[in-house]
Short mmCIF file of C-alpha atoms in Angstrom, two decimals:
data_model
loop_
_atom_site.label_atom_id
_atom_site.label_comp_id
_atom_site.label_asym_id
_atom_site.label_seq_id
_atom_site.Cartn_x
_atom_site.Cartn_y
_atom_site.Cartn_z
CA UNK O 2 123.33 41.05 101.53
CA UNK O 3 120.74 38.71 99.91
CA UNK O 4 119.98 36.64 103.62
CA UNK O 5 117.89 33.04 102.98
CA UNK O 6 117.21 31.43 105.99
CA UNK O 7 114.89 28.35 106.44
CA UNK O 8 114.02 25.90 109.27
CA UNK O 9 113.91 22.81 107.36
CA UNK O 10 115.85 20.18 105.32
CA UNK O 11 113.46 20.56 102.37
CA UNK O 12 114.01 24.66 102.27
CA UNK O 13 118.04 24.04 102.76
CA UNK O 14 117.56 22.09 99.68
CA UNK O 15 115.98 24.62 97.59
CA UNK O 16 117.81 27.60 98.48
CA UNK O 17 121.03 25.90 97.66
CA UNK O 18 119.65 25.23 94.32
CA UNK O 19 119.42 29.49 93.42
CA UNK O 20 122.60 30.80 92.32
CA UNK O 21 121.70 34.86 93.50
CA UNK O 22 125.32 36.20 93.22
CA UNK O 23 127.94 36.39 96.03
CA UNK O 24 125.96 38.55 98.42
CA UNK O 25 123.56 35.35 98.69
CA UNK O 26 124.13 33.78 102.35
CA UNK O 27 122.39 30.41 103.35
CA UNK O 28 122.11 31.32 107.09
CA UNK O 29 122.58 28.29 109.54
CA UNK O 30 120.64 27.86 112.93
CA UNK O 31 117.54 29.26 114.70
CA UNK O 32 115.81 32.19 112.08
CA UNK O 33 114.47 34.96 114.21
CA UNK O 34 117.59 35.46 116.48
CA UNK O 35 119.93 35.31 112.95
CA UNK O 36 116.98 37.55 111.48
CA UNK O 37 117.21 40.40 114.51
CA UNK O 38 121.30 40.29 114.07
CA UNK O 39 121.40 40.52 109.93
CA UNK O 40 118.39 42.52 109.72
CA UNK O 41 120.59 46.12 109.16
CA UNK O 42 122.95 44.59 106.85
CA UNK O 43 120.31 42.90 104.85
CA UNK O 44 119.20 43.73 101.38
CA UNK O 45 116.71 40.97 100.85
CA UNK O 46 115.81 38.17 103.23
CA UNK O 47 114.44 35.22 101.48
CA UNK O 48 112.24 32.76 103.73
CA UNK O 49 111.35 28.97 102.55
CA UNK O 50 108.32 28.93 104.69
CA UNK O 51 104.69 30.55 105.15
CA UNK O 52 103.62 33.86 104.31
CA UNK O 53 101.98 34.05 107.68
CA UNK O 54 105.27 32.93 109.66
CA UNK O 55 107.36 35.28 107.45
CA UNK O 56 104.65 38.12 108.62
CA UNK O 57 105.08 37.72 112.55
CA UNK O 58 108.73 37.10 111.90
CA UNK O 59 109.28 40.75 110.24
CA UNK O 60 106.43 43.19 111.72
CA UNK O 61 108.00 43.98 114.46
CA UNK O 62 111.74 44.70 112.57
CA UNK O 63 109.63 46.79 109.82
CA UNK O 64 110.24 51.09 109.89
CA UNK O 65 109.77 52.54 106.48
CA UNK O 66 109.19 51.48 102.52
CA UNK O 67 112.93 53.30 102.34
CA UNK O 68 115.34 51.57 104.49
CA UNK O 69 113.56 47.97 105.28
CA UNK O 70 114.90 45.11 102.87
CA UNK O 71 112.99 43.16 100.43
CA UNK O 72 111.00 40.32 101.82
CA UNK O 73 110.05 36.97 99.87
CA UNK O 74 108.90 34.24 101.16
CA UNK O 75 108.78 30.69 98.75
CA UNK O 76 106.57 28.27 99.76
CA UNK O 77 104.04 25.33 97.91
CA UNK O 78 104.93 26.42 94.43
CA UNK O 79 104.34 30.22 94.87
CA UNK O 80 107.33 33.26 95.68
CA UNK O 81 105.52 36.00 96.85
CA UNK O 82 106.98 39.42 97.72
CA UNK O 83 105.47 40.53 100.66
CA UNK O 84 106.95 44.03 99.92
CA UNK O 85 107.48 45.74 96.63
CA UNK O 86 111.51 45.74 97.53
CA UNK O 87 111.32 42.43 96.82
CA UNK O 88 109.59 42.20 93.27
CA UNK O 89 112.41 41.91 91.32
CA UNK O 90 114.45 39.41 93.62
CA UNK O 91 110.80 37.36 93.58
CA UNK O 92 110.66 36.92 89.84
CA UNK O 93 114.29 36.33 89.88
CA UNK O 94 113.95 33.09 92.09
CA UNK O 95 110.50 32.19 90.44
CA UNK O 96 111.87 31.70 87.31
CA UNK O 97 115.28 30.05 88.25
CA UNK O 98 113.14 26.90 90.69
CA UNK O 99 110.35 27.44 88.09
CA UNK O 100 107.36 28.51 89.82
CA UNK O 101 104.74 31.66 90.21
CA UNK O 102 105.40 34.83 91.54
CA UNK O 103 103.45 36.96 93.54
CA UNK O 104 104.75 40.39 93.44
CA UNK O 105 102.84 43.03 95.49
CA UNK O 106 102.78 46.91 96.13
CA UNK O 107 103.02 48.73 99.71
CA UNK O 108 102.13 51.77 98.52
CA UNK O 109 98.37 53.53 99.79
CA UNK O 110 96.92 55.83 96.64
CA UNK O 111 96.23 55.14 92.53
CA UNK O 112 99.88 55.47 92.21
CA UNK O 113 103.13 55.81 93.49
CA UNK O 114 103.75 58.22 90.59
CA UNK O 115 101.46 60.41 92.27
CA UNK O 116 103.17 60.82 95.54
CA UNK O 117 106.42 62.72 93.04
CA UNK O 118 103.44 64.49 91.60
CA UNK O 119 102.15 66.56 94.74
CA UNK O 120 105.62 66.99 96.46
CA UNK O 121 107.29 68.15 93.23
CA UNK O 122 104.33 70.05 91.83
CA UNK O 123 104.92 69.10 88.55
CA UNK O 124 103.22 69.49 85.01
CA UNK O 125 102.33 65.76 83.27
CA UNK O 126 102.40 64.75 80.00
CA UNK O 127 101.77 61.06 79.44
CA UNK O 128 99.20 58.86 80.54
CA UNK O 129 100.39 58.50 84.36
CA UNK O 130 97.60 56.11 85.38
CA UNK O 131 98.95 53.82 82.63
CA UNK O 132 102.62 54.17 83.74
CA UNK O 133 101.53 53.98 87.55
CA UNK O 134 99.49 50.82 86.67
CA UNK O 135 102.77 49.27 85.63
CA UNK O 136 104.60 50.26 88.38
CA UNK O 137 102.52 48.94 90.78
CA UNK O 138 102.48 45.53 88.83
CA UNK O 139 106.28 45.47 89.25
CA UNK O 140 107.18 45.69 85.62
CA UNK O 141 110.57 47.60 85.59
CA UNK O 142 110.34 51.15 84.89
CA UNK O 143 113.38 53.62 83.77
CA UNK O 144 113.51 56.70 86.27
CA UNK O 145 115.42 59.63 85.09
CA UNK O 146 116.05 62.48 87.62
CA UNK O 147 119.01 64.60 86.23
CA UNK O 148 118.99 67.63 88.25
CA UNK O 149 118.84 65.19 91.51
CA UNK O 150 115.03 66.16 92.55
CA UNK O 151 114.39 64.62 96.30
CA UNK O 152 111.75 61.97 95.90
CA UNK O 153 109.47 60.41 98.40
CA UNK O 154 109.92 56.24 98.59
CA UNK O 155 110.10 54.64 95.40
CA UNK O 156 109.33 51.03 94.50
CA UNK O 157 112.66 48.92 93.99
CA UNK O 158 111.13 48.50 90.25
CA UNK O 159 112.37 52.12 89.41
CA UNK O 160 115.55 52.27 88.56
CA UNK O 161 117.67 54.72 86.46
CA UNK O 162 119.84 51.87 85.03
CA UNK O 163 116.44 49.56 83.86
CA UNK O 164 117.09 49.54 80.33
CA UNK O 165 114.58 48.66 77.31
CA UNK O 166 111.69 48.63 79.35
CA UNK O 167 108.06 49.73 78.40
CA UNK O 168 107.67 52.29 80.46
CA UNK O 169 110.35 55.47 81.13
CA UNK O 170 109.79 57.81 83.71
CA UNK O 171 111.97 61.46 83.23
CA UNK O 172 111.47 64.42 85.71
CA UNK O 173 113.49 67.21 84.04
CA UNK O 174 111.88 71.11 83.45
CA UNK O 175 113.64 70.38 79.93
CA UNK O 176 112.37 69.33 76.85
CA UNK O 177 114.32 65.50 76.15
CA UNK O 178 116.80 66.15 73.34
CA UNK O 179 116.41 62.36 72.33
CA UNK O 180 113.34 60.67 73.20
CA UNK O 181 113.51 57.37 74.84
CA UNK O 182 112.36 54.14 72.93
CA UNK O 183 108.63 52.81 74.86
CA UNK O 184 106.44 55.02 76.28
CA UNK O 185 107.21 58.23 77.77
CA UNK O 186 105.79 60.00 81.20
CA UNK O 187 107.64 63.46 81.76
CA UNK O 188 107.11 64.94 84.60
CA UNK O 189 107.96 68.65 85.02
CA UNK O 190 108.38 70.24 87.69
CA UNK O 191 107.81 74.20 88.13
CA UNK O 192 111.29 75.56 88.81
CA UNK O 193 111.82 78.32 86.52
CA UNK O 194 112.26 82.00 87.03
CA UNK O 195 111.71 84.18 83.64
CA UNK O 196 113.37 87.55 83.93
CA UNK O 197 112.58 90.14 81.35
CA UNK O 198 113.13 93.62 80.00
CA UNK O 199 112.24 95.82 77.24
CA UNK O 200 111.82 98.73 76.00
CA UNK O 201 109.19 101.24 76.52
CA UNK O 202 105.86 100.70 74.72
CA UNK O 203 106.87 97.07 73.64
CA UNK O 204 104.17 95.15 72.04
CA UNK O 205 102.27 91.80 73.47
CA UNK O 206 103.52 90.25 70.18
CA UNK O 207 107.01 90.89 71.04
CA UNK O 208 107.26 89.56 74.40
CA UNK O 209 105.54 86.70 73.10
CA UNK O 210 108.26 86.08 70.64
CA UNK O 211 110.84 86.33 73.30
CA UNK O 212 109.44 83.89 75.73
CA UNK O 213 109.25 81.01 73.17
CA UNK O 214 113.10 81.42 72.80
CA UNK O 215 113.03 79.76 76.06
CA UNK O 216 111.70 76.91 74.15
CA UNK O 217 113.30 76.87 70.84
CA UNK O 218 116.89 78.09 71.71
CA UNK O 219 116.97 76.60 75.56
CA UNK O 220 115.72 73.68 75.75
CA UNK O 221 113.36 74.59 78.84
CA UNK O 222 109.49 73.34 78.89
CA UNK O 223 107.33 76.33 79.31
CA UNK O 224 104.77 74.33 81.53
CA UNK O 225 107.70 74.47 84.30
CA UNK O 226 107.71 78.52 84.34
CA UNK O 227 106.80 79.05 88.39
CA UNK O 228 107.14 83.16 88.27
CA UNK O 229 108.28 85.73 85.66
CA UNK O 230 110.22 88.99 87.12
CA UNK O 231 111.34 92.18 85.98
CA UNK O 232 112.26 95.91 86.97
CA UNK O 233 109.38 97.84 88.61
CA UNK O 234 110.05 100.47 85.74
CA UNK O 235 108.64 98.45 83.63
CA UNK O 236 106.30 97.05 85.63
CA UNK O 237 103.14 98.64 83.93
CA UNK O 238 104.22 97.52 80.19
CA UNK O 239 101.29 96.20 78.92
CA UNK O 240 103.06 94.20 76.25
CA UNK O 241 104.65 92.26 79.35
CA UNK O 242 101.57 91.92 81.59
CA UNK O 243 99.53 90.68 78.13
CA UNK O 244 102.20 88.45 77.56
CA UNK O 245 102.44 86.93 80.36
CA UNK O 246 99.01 86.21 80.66
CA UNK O 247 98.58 84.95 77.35
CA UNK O 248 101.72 82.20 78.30
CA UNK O 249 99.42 81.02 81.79
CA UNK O 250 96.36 81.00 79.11
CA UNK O 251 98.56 78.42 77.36
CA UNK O 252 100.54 76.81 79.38
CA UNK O 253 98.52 76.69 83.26
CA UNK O 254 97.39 73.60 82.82
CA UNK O 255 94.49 72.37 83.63
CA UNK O 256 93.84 75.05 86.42
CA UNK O 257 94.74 77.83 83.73
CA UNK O 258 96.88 79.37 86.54
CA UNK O 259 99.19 82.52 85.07
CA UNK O 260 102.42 83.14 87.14
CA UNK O 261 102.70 85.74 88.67
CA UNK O 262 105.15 88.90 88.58
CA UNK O 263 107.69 89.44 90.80
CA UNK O 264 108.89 93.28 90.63
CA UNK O 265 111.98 94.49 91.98
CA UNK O 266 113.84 98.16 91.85
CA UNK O 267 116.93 99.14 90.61
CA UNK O 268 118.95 99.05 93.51
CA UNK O 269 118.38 95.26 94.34
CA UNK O 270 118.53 94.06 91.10
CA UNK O 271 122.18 96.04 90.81
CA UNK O 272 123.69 93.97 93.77
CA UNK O 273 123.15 90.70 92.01
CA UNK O 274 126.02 89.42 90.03
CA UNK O 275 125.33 88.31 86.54
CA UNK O 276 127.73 86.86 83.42
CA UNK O 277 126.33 89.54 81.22
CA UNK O 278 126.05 92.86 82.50
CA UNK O 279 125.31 96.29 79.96
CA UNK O 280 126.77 99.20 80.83
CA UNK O 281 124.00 100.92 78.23
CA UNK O 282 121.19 99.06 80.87
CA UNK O 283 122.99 100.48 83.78
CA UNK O 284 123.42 104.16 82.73
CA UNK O 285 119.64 104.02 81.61
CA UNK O 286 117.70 102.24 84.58
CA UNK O 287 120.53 102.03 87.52
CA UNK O 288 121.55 98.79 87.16
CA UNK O 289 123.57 96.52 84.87
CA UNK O 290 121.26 93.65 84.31
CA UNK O 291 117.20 93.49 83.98
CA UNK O 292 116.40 90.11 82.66
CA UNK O 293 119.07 88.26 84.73
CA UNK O 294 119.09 89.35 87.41
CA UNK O 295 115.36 89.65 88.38
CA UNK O 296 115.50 85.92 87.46
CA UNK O 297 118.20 85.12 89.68
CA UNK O 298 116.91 87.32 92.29
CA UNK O 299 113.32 85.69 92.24
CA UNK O 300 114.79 82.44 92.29
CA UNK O 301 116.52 82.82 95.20
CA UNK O 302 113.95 84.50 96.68
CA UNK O 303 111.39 81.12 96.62
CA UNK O 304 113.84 78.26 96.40
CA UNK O 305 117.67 79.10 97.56
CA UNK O 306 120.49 77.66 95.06
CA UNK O 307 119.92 78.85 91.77
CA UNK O 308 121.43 78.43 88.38
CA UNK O 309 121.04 80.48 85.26
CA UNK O 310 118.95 78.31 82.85
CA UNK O 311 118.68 80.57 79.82
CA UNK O 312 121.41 83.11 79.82
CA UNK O 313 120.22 86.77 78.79
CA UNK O 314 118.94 86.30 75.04
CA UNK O 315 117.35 89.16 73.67
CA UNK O 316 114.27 89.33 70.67
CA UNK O 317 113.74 92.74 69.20
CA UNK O 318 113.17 95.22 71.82
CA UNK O 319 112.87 92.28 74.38
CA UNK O 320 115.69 90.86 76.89
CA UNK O 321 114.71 87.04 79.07
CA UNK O 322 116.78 84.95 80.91
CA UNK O 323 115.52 82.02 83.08
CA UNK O 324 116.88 81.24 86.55
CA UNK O 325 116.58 77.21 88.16
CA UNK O 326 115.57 77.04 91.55
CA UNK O 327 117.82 73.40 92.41
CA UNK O 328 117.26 70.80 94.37
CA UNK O 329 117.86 71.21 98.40
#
């Protein structure tokens, strides 16, 4: 519900000039007593008078940036948005009676952007300051989050279905098979388990190869990689250890920060179910599956629901999979 209310003739007058949809409700009689009974059904509440009335009118009603409504107040030519749920409703009624807009951010910090940043953990490519810049100016910004990440308070501004804008935001530990028109921030969280195998004696070069199937064939952005994982009979390959090494070299980011390796033994890695086991793997090494399951395993091990990412694909004498640690 979009709720205007307004003490006086000359505010009546003016909100029954917006046309804001059928939710829109002109509420009659004293405001803060209406206010205190609409307030939990209320999307928006619009007020035609002072910012400073509006203010001691809504402090004490205020809880968090997630569940309070958008406030606007219109008054002497201005509509300002005393929170940033109320930016786009603001401009919206600025332009229709033809005046400015004031839209404004309640968010502490350089960005809001930053706040999916540190909870998430996540790699960034794109210039975030510039994208959180225009966020906090209210310009609408795409938000993609396919695989349903949790995310701390949002502005109202950030919207999956804001089409055509400038700015897109996508938080996905996959490369984007089609790039979005504008500017691009990806954000990419680290979610992936790598499990691999091989054979004895395996080269740096080899493993090497393998991993950057993970890229090529899969889709999956090796700056998300949180831990690799493998048998602990082949725990001492140095063509793994190098290779592994050389990808946090690469890919660590600024910190250069290698992930580490998670090592299990046969017997666990033989009670986790997998789509592709090998009978040759499990007459060899005691268990049916290397690659997948130490993925799966790991995955489980620091996150709880998994999925398999990159079924088992194997590169000369070299067998990964990747596990996704989901969303709670």
């Amino acid at each position: 519900m979009i709720g205007l209310f307004t003490a006086t003739a000359q505010g009546k007058k003016a909100a029954a000039s917006l046309s804001l949809g059928p939710d829109a409700v002109l509420v009659d009689g004293p405001v803060k007593p209406a206010l205190q009974r609409l307030w939990p059904s209320l999307g928006t509440a619009v007020f035609f008078m002072g910012a400073g009335a509006v203010t001691r009118l809504v402090a004490p009603l205020l809880e968090n940036r997630r569940d309070d409504p958008g406030i606007v107040c219109v008054h002497d030519g201005f509509v300002i948005a005393l929170t940033s749920a109320g930016n786009v409703l603001a401009t919206e009624i600025a332009d229709t009676l033809n005046i400015t807009v004031v839209p404004t951010s309640d968010y502490v910090g350089e960005s809001p952007l930053d706040e999916i940043v540190e909870s998430l953990d996540t790699a960034i490519d794109g210039d975030i300051a510039a994208c959180g810049a225009a966020v906090l100016a209210g310009d609408p910004i795409r938000l993609l989050n396919p695989l349903g990440f949790v995310l701390p308070d949002m502005p109202a501004n950030l919207q999956p279905d804001n089409y055509g804008t400038e700015w897109t935001v996508m938080i996905d530990d996959r490369l984007p098979a089609l790039r979005p028109k504008g500017k691009l921030l990806r954000l990419i969280p680290k979610t992936l388990v790598v499990g691999v195998g091989s054979s004895r004696g395996v080269t740096q070069e080899a493993v090497r190869a393998a991993f950057a199937l993970l890229e090529s064939e899969h889709d999956l952005d090796p700056r998300a990689v949180k831990s690799f994982a493998t048998i602990d009979v082949k725990a001492d390959e140095a063509g793994i250890q190098d290779a592994v090494a050389d990808w946090g070299f690469w890919h660590g980011e600024d910190d250069g920060c290698t992930p580490p390796i998670t090592i299990h033994t046969a017997a666990e890695l033989a009670a986790v179910k997998v789509p592709n086991p090998s009978t040759t793997v499990a007459d060899e090494l005691g268990t049916a599956s290397v690659a997948e399951a130490a993925a799966l395993l790991t995955a489980r091990e620091l996150g709880g629901r998994v999925e398999l990412a990159a079924p088992k694909t194997s590169s000369a004498n070299v067998t990964i999979a990747a596990a996704r640690i989901l969303p709670d």
